């Protein structure tokens, strides 16, 4: 992508509106995500609070891939505050359709895995992905995730009915 | 338990304080739960809001087992509002230590499964349970749950280190 300037960085509160617009857009583009046409349903101030809280938490991360300052992809790692599961990060990744197949997913994952390995808190990453989303499953496997379970009825899509979902995980040391 | 009067019913907003006290107590009694010594960390008004929202949601349930009006056990089914996973309920069950081994867990699960089958919305129930919590794993199997995955590092307990967790599920029709 020589025509775009790429930046990968953590989300800031000032990204809230752009992030909402991005998530609402990708929610319409695909039925692969849990997020649907209804979108993210957060106000700008609520999204600012999410970004602030995740930035402050040692076990959470909100990464943006920007192309010419436009949000093109997002990777988040969310985690609970309880000590019992403080070390478990739930990974979410999405790239806008028009920027897909350009390696942005790989770049975001590489950045997130580097963060997780250096961070010292996250010892397990997990995610869910629809079985039919073969490109994403392949990408996650390439990046070190393994399939822990195939979950029947893990997702519902109006035109398709119930769909199986893979639960994938990766241990971080 | 002929000496106690048993009631199983949905939680009401007026139960908020008793429920907080109960959850804080069981959080101290066991390291089997995600909830730890820190307890539930909700104010009474926040707990009232949780109870109200769960009562209003067609895919959520908050059940109490009361013995002589005292909270002895809790079963909750929480679920997301997104259509893609609206049919998936996450089950949580805990019985106070001094009332365990009296079948309260079975009674709460029977009530919850009846609710799920009649409710028409929930089509999949899932839960996590520490592998070493054999009595609970056995109970869930007896009530129709199967092991979907064993998750390495699914929990962390200070004295034990990382512990494996079973992810269990049951389809509801």
Short mmCIF file of C-alpha atoms in Angstrom, two decimals:
data_model
loop_
_atom_site.label_atom_id
_atom_site.label_comp_id
_atom_site.label_asym_id
_atom_site.label_seq_id
_atom_site.Cartn_x
_atom_site.Cartn_y
_atom_site.Cartn_z
CA UNK A 1 0.00 0.00 0.00
CA UNK A 2 2.54 2.66 -1.02
CA UNK A 3 -0.18 5.23 -1.58
CA UNK A 4 -1.21 5.30 2.11
CA UNK A 5 0.67 6.32 5.19
CA UNK A 6 0.20 3.61 7.82
CA UNK A 7 0.25 4.21 11.55
CA UNK A 8 -0.44 1.64 14.25
CA UNK A 9 -0.96 3.11 17.71
CA UNK A 10 -3.09 2.90 20.83
CA UNK A 11 -6.49 4.58 20.69
CA UNK A 12 -6.86 8.01 22.30
CA UNK A 13 -9.99 9.64 23.69
CA UNK A 14 -10.00 11.96 20.69
CA UNK A 15 -10.49 8.90 18.43
CA UNK A 16 -13.89 8.12 19.99
CA UNK A 17 -16.10 9.50 17.21
CA UNK A 18 -13.98 7.99 14.40
CA UNK A 19 -13.93 4.67 16.21
CA UNK A 20 -17.72 4.64 16.61
CA UNK A 21 -18.14 5.43 12.90
CA UNK A 22 -15.68 2.69 11.97
CA UNK A 23 -17.37 0.04 14.14
CA UNK A 24 -20.82 0.99 12.85
CA UNK A 25 -19.49 0.66 9.29
CA UNK A 26 -17.87 -2.77 9.74
CA UNK A 27 -20.97 -3.98 11.59
CA UNK A 28 -22.88 -3.38 8.34
CA UNK A 29 -20.20 -4.91 6.09
CA UNK A 30 -20.12 -8.43 7.48
CA UNK A 31 -22.08 -11.03 9.41
CA UNK A 32 -18.83 -12.52 10.73
CA UNK A 33 -18.82 -10.23 13.77
CA UNK A 34 -20.90 -10.38 16.92
CA UNK A 35 -21.55 -6.72 16.34
CA UNK A 36 -24.43 -6.43 13.89
CA UNK A 37 -26.13 -3.71 11.83
CA UNK A 38 -27.19 -2.07 15.09
CA UNK A 39 -23.56 -1.08 15.52
CA UNK A 40 -21.69 -0.29 18.69
CA UNK A 41 -24.48 1.65 20.45
CA UNK A 42 -22.13 3.80 22.51
CA UNK A 43 -22.22 7.58 22.76
CA UNK A 44 -19.00 9.52 22.18
CA UNK A 45 -18.54 10.09 25.92
CA UNK A 46 -19.15 6.39 26.65
CA UNK A 47 -16.59 5.42 24.01
CA UNK A 48 -14.14 7.92 25.50
CA UNK A 49 -14.63 6.23 28.86
CA UNK A 50 -14.01 2.78 27.33
CA UNK A 51 -10.80 4.04 25.69
CA UNK A 52 -9.66 5.73 28.94
CA UNK A 53 -10.37 2.66 31.09
CA UNK A 54 -8.65 0.29 28.69
CA UNK A 55 -5.62 2.55 28.43
CA UNK A 56 -5.39 2.66 32.25
CA UNK A 57 -5.78 -1.12 32.74
CA UNK A 58 -2.50 -3.06 32.64
CA UNK A 59 -4.24 -6.06 31.05
CA UNK A 60 -6.14 -4.25 28.28
CA UNK A 61 -5.23 -2.80 24.90
CA UNK A 62 -7.02 -0.87 22.18
CA UNK A 63 -4.98 -0.63 18.97
CA UNK A 64 -5.85 1.25 15.81
CA UNK A 65 -4.45 0.85 12.31
CA UNK A 66 -4.72 4.20 10.57
CA UNK A 67 -4.26 4.78 6.84
CA UNK A 68 -3.81 8.46 6.09
CA UNK A 69 -5.34 9.16 9.52
CA UNK A 70 -8.46 7.12 8.73
CA UNK A 71 -9.31 4.15 10.96
CA UNK A 72 -8.81 1.05 8.79
CA UNK A 73 -8.61 -1.65 11.45
CA UNK A 74 -9.01 -2.22 15.16
CA UNK A 75 -7.61 -4.77 17.58
CA UNK A 76 -8.70 -4.85 21.20
CA UNK A 77 -7.73 -7.03 24.12
CA UNK A 78 -10.22 -6.82 26.96
CA UNK A 79 -9.85 -8.42 30.35
CA UNK A 80 -11.55 -8.65 33.72
CA UNK A 81 -10.21 -7.00 36.90
CA UNK A 82 -10.67 -10.09 39.13
CA UNK A 83 -7.33 -11.71 40.08
CA UNK A 84 -8.65 -15.16 39.12
CA UNK A 85 -8.83 -14.23 35.42
CA UNK A 86 -6.72 -11.05 35.35
CA UNK A 87 -4.22 -12.84 33.09
CA UNK A 88 -6.78 -13.72 30.38
CA UNK A 89 -7.22 -11.36 27.45
CA UNK A 90 -10.14 -11.62 25.01
CA UNK A 91 -8.99 -10.57 21.56
CA UNK A 92 -11.16 -8.80 18.99
CA UNK A 93 -9.91 -7.86 15.53
CA UNK A 94 -11.59 -6.29 12.54
CA UNK A 95 -10.33 -4.62 9.36
CA UNK A 96 -12.55 -2.53 7.09
CA UNK A 97 -13.61 -4.41 3.97
CA UNK A 98 -11.95 -2.02 1.53
CA UNK A 99 -8.62 -2.39 3.32
CA UNK A 100 -8.77 -6.17 3.79
CA UNK A 101 -6.24 -8.50 2.14
CA UNK A 102 -3.51 -5.93 2.73
CA UNK A 103 -1.91 -7.54 5.76
CA UNK A 104 -3.34 -5.07 8.29
CA UNK A 105 -4.69 -7.96 10.39
CA UNK A 106 -1.24 -9.52 10.55
CA UNK A 107 0.38 -6.20 11.49
CA UNK A 108 -2.16 -5.54 14.26
CA UNK A 109 -1.75 -9.08 15.62
CA UNK A 110 2.04 -8.84 15.59
CA UNK A 111 1.87 -5.57 17.51
CA UNK A 112 -0.62 -7.03 20.02
CA UNK A 113 1.42 -10.19 20.59
CA UNK A 114 4.56 -8.12 21.16
CA UNK A 115 2.62 -6.02 23.69
CA UNK A 116 1.28 -9.16 25.42
CA UNK A 117 4.70 -10.78 25.66
CA UNK A 118 6.34 -7.63 27.04
CA UNK A 119 3.45 -6.76 29.29
CA UNK A 120 4.04 -9.54 31.84
CA UNK A 121 0.41 -9.70 32.96
CA UNK A 122 -1.39 -11.42 30.08
CA UNK A 123 -0.62 -15.16 30.12
CA UNK A 124 -3.46 -16.39 27.92
CA UNK A 125 -5.18 -14.85 24.91
CA UNK A 126 -8.49 -16.17 23.61
CA UNK A 127 -10.96 -15.34 20.89
CA UNK A 128 -13.96 -16.68 19.04
CA UNK A 129 -14.30 -16.79 15.27
CA UNK A 130 -16.99 -18.24 13.02
CA UNK A 131 -15.86 -21.53 11.48
CA UNK A 132 -16.87 -20.31 8.00
CA UNK A 133 -14.56 -17.29 8.33
CA UNK A 134 -11.68 -19.37 6.94
CA UNK A 135 -9.30 -16.48 6.22
CA UNK A 136 -9.51 -15.28 9.82
CA UNK A 137 -9.10 -18.81 11.23
CA UNK A 138 -6.04 -19.26 9.03
CA UNK A 139 -4.60 -15.91 10.13
CA UNK A 140 -5.06 -16.73 13.82
CA UNK A 141 -3.42 -20.14 13.36
CA UNK A 142 -0.51 -18.51 11.53
CA UNK A 143 -0.12 -16.16 14.48
CA UNK A 144 0.06 -18.97 17.06
CA UNK A 145 -3.55 -19.51 18.09
CA UNK A 146 -4.91 -23.07 18.32
CA UNK A 147 -8.49 -24.32 18.20
CA UNK A 148 -9.68 -25.21 21.68
CA UNK A 149 -13.29 -26.06 20.84
CA UNK A 150 -15.87 -25.95 18.09
CA UNK A 151 -18.99 -24.46 19.63
CA UNK A 152 -22.30 -25.45 18.09
CA UNK A 153 -24.74 -22.53 17.80
CA UNK A 154 -21.95 -20.12 18.63
CA UNK A 155 -23.54 -17.51 16.38
CA UNK A 156 -26.87 -16.76 14.71
CA UNK A 157 -27.23 -15.06 11.34
CA UNK A 158 -30.71 -14.41 10.02
CA UNK A 159 -30.06 -15.75 6.50
CA UNK A 160 -28.02 -18.73 7.69
CA UNK A 161 -29.47 -19.79 11.02
CA UNK A 162 -27.19 -21.09 13.73
CA UNK A 163 -23.49 -21.27 12.87
CA UNK A 164 -20.58 -23.00 14.62
CA UNK A 165 -17.82 -20.91 16.15
CA UNK A 166 -14.25 -21.83 17.00
CA UNK A 167 -12.89 -20.88 20.38
CA UNK A 168 -9.17 -20.29 19.90
CA UNK A 169 -6.44 -19.61 22.43
CA UNK A 170 -2.75 -18.91 22.77
CA UNK A 171 -0.57 -19.10 25.87
CA UNK A 172 1.80 -16.16 26.37
CA UNK A 173 5.16 -16.57 28.12
CA UNK B 1 -33.76 -30.09 55.17
CA UNK B 2 -37.03 -30.27 57.10
CA UNK B 3 -35.92 -27.53 59.47
CA UNK B 4 -35.82 -24.84 56.75
CA UNK B 5 -38.48 -23.38 54.55
CA UNK B 6 -37.16 -23.36 50.98
CA UNK B 7 -38.20 -20.85 48.34
CA UNK B 8 -36.78 -20.58 44.82
CA UNK B 9 -37.75 -17.39 43.00
CA UNK B 10 -36.41 -14.63 40.77
CA UNK B 11 -34.41 -11.89 42.46
CA UNK B 12 -36.18 -8.59 43.22
CA UNK B 13 -34.64 -5.15 43.61
CA UNK B 14 -35.30 -5.39 47.34
CA UNK B 15 -32.88 -8.37 47.47
CA UNK B 16 -29.93 -6.21 46.40
CA UNK B 17 -28.28 -5.77 49.82
CA UNK B 18 -28.77 -9.44 50.81
CA UNK B 19 -27.42 -10.54 47.46
CA UNK B 20 -24.29 -8.37 47.79
CA UNK B 21 -23.69 -9.77 51.30
CA UNK B 22 -24.16 -13.32 50.02
CA UNK B 23 -21.77 -12.87 47.08
CA UNK B 24 -19.14 -11.23 49.27
CA UNK B 25 -19.43 -14.16 51.69
CA UNK B 26 -19.10 -16.93 49.06
CA UNK B 27 -16.24 -15.02 47.43
CA UNK B 28 -14.34 -15.51 50.70
CA UNK B 29 -15.38 -19.17 51.15
CA UNK B 30 -13.90 -20.66 48.01
CA UNK B 31 -11.27 -20.21 45.33
CA UNK B 32 -13.46 -22.09 42.84
CA UNK B 33 -15.20 -18.89 41.71
CA UNK B 34 -13.97 -16.10 39.48
CA UNK B 35 -15.22 -13.77 42.15
CA UNK B 36 -12.51 -13.49 44.79
CA UNK B 37 -12.09 -12.06 48.30
CA UNK B 38 -12.64 -8.60 46.84
CA UNK B 39 -16.27 -9.61 46.40
CA UNK B 40 -18.83 -8.26 43.99
CA UNK B 41 -17.82 -4.56 44.21
CA UNK B 42 -21.28 -3.24 43.38
CA UNK B 43 -23.19 -0.64 45.37
CA UNK B 44 -26.78 -1.41 46.37
CA UNK B 45 -28.16 0.84 43.62
CA UNK B 46 -25.87 -0.75 41.02
CA UNK B 47 -27.01 -4.23 42.12
CA UNK B 48 -30.64 -3.05 41.92
CA UNK B 49 -29.98 -1.95 38.35
CA UNK B 50 -28.42 -5.34 37.50
CA UNK B 51 -31.46 -7.14 38.94
CA UNK B 52 -33.88 -4.82 37.12
CA UNK B 53 -32.10 -5.14 33.75
CA UNK B 54 -31.86 -8.92 34.01
CA UNK B 55 -35.54 -9.20 34.97
CA UNK B 56 -36.48 -7.07 31.94
CA UNK B 57 -34.28 -8.98 29.44
CA UNK B 58 -36.01 -11.98 27.81
CA UNK B 59 -32.70 -13.87 27.69
CA UNK B 60 -31.54 -13.33 31.27
CA UNK B 61 -32.44 -14.83 34.64
CA UNK B 62 -31.44 -14.22 38.25
CA UNK B 63 -32.68 -16.97 40.58
CA UNK B 64 -32.35 -17.13 44.35
CA UNK B 65 -32.68 -20.12 46.65
CA UNK B 66 -33.87 -18.84 50.04
CA UNK B 67 -33.87 -20.86 53.25
CA UNK B 68 -36.01 -19.17 55.90
CA UNK B 69 -35.73 -15.97 53.82
CA UNK B 70 -31.93 -16.09 53.85
CA UNK B 71 -30.06 -16.26 50.51
CA UNK B 72 -28.47 -19.74 50.39
CA UNK B 73 -27.75 -20.04 46.66
CA UNK B 74 -27.80 -18.06 43.44
CA UNK B 75 -28.08 -19.02 39.78
CA UNK B 76 -27.79 -16.43 37.06
CA UNK B 77 -28.02 -16.65 33.29
CA UNK B 78 -26.57 -13.61 31.60
CA UNK B 79 -26.66 -12.89 27.89
CA UNK B 80 -25.74 -10.21 25.37
CA UNK B 81 -28.29 -8.05 23.55
CA UNK B 82 -26.72 -8.48 20.09
CA UNK B 83 -28.85 -10.69 17.79
CA UNK B 84 -25.78 -12.74 16.80
CA UNK B 85 -25.44 -14.19 20.31
CA UNK B 86 -28.81 -13.29 21.82
CA UNK B 87 -29.60 -17.03 22.15
CA UNK B 88 -26.49 -17.82 24.27
CA UNK B 89 -26.82 -17.77 28.04
CA UNK B 90 -23.80 -17.82 30.37
CA UNK B 91 -24.66 -19.71 33.53
CA UNK B 92 -23.28 -18.94 36.99
CA UNK B 93 -24.18 -20.99 40.08
CA UNK B 94 -23.05 -20.81 43.68
CA UNK B 95 -24.38 -22.23 46.94
CA UNK B 96 -23.18 -21.05 50.36
CA UNK B 97 -20.76 -23.48 51.96
CA UNK B 98 -22.94 -24.25 54.98
CA UNK B 99 -25.87 -25.16 52.73
CA UNK B 100 -23.89 -27.21 50.21
CA UNK B 101 -24.49 -30.96 49.74
CA UNK B 102 -28.22 -30.41 50.24
CA UNK B 103 -29.27 -30.50 46.61
CA UNK B 104 -29.79 -26.76 46.26
CA UNK B 105 -27.58 -26.67 43.17
CA UNK B 106 -29.67 -29.37 41.52
CA UNK B 107 -32.91 -27.56 42.39
CA UNK B 108 -31.64 -24.24 41.02
CA UNK B 109 -30.39 -25.91 37.82
CA UNK B 110 -33.69 -27.75 37.30
CA UNK B 111 -35.58 -24.48 37.67
CA UNK B 112 -33.20 -22.68 35.28
CA UNK B 113 -33.38 -25.43 32.64
CA UNK B 114 -37.19 -25.41 32.81
CA UNK B 115 -37.10 -21.63 32.35
CA UNK B 116 -34.69 -21.93 29.42
CA UNK B 117 -36.77 -24.60 27.67
CA UNK B 118 -40.01 -22.65 28.07
CA UNK B 119 -38.46 -19.30 27.29
CA UNK B 120 -37.98 -19.92 23.55
CA UNK B 121 -35.07 -17.50 23.22
CA UNK B 122 -32.14 -19.31 24.86
CA UNK B 123 -30.84 -22.07 22.55
CA UNK B 124 -27.44 -22.63 24.11
CA UNK B 125 -26.22 -22.49 27.70
CA UNK B 126 -22.56 -22.36 28.58
CA UNK B 127 -20.42 -22.11 31.67
CA UNK B 128 -16.88 -22.48 32.92
CA UNK B 129 -15.85 -24.54 35.94
CA UNK B 130 -12.44 -25.33 37.40
CA UNK B 131 -11.40 -28.91 36.54
CA UNK B 132 -10.54 -29.61 40.19
CA UNK B 133 -14.11 -28.71 41.26
CA UNK B 134 -15.21 -32.30 40.64
CA UNK B 135 -18.54 -32.11 42.44
CA UNK B 136 -19.65 -29.19 40.30
CA UNK B 137 -18.42 -30.82 37.07
CA UNK B 138 -20.36 -33.97 38.00
CA UNK B 139 -23.49 -31.95 38.79
CA UNK B 140 -23.35 -30.11 35.47
CA UNK B 141 -22.87 -33.39 33.58
CA UNK B 142 -25.82 -34.91 35.44
CA UNK B 143 -27.91 -31.91 34.36
CA UNK B 144 -27.07 -32.31 30.66
CA UNK B 145 -23.94 -30.21 30.18
CA UNK B 146 -21.02 -31.63 28.21
CA UNK B 147 -17.34 -30.65 28.23
CA UNK B 148 -16.53 -28.58 25.17
CA UNK B 149 -12.91 -27.76 25.99
CA UNK B 150 -10.33 -27.92 28.70
CA UNK B 151 -8.77 -24.49 28.89
CA UNK B 152 -5.20 -24.28 30.15
CA UNK B 153 -4.62 -21.33 32.52
CA UNK B 154 -8.37 -20.79 32.74
CA UNK B 155 -7.97 -19.57 36.32
CA UNK B 156 -5.26 -18.35 38.69
CA UNK B 157 -5.23 -19.00 42.42
CA UNK B 158 -2.41 -17.53 44.47
CA UNK B 159 -1.61 -20.73 46.41
CA UNK B 160 -2.02 -23.01 43.38
CA UNK B 161 -0.85 -21.03 40.37
CA UNK B 162 -2.59 -21.48 37.03
CA UNK B 163 -5.43 -24.01 36.95
CA UNK B 164 -7.27 -25.60 34.03
CA UNK B 165 -10.94 -24.82 33.50
CA UNK B 166 -13.61 -26.78 31.65
CA UNK B 167 -15.83 -24.93 29.26
CA UNK B 168 -19.17 -26.76 29.30
CA UNK B 169 -22.27 -26.29 27.19
CA UNK B 170 -25.78 -27.57 26.63
CA UNK B 171 -28.07 -27.02 23.66
CA UNK B 172 -31.66 -26.10 24.53
CA UNK B 173 -34.58 -27.07 22.27
#
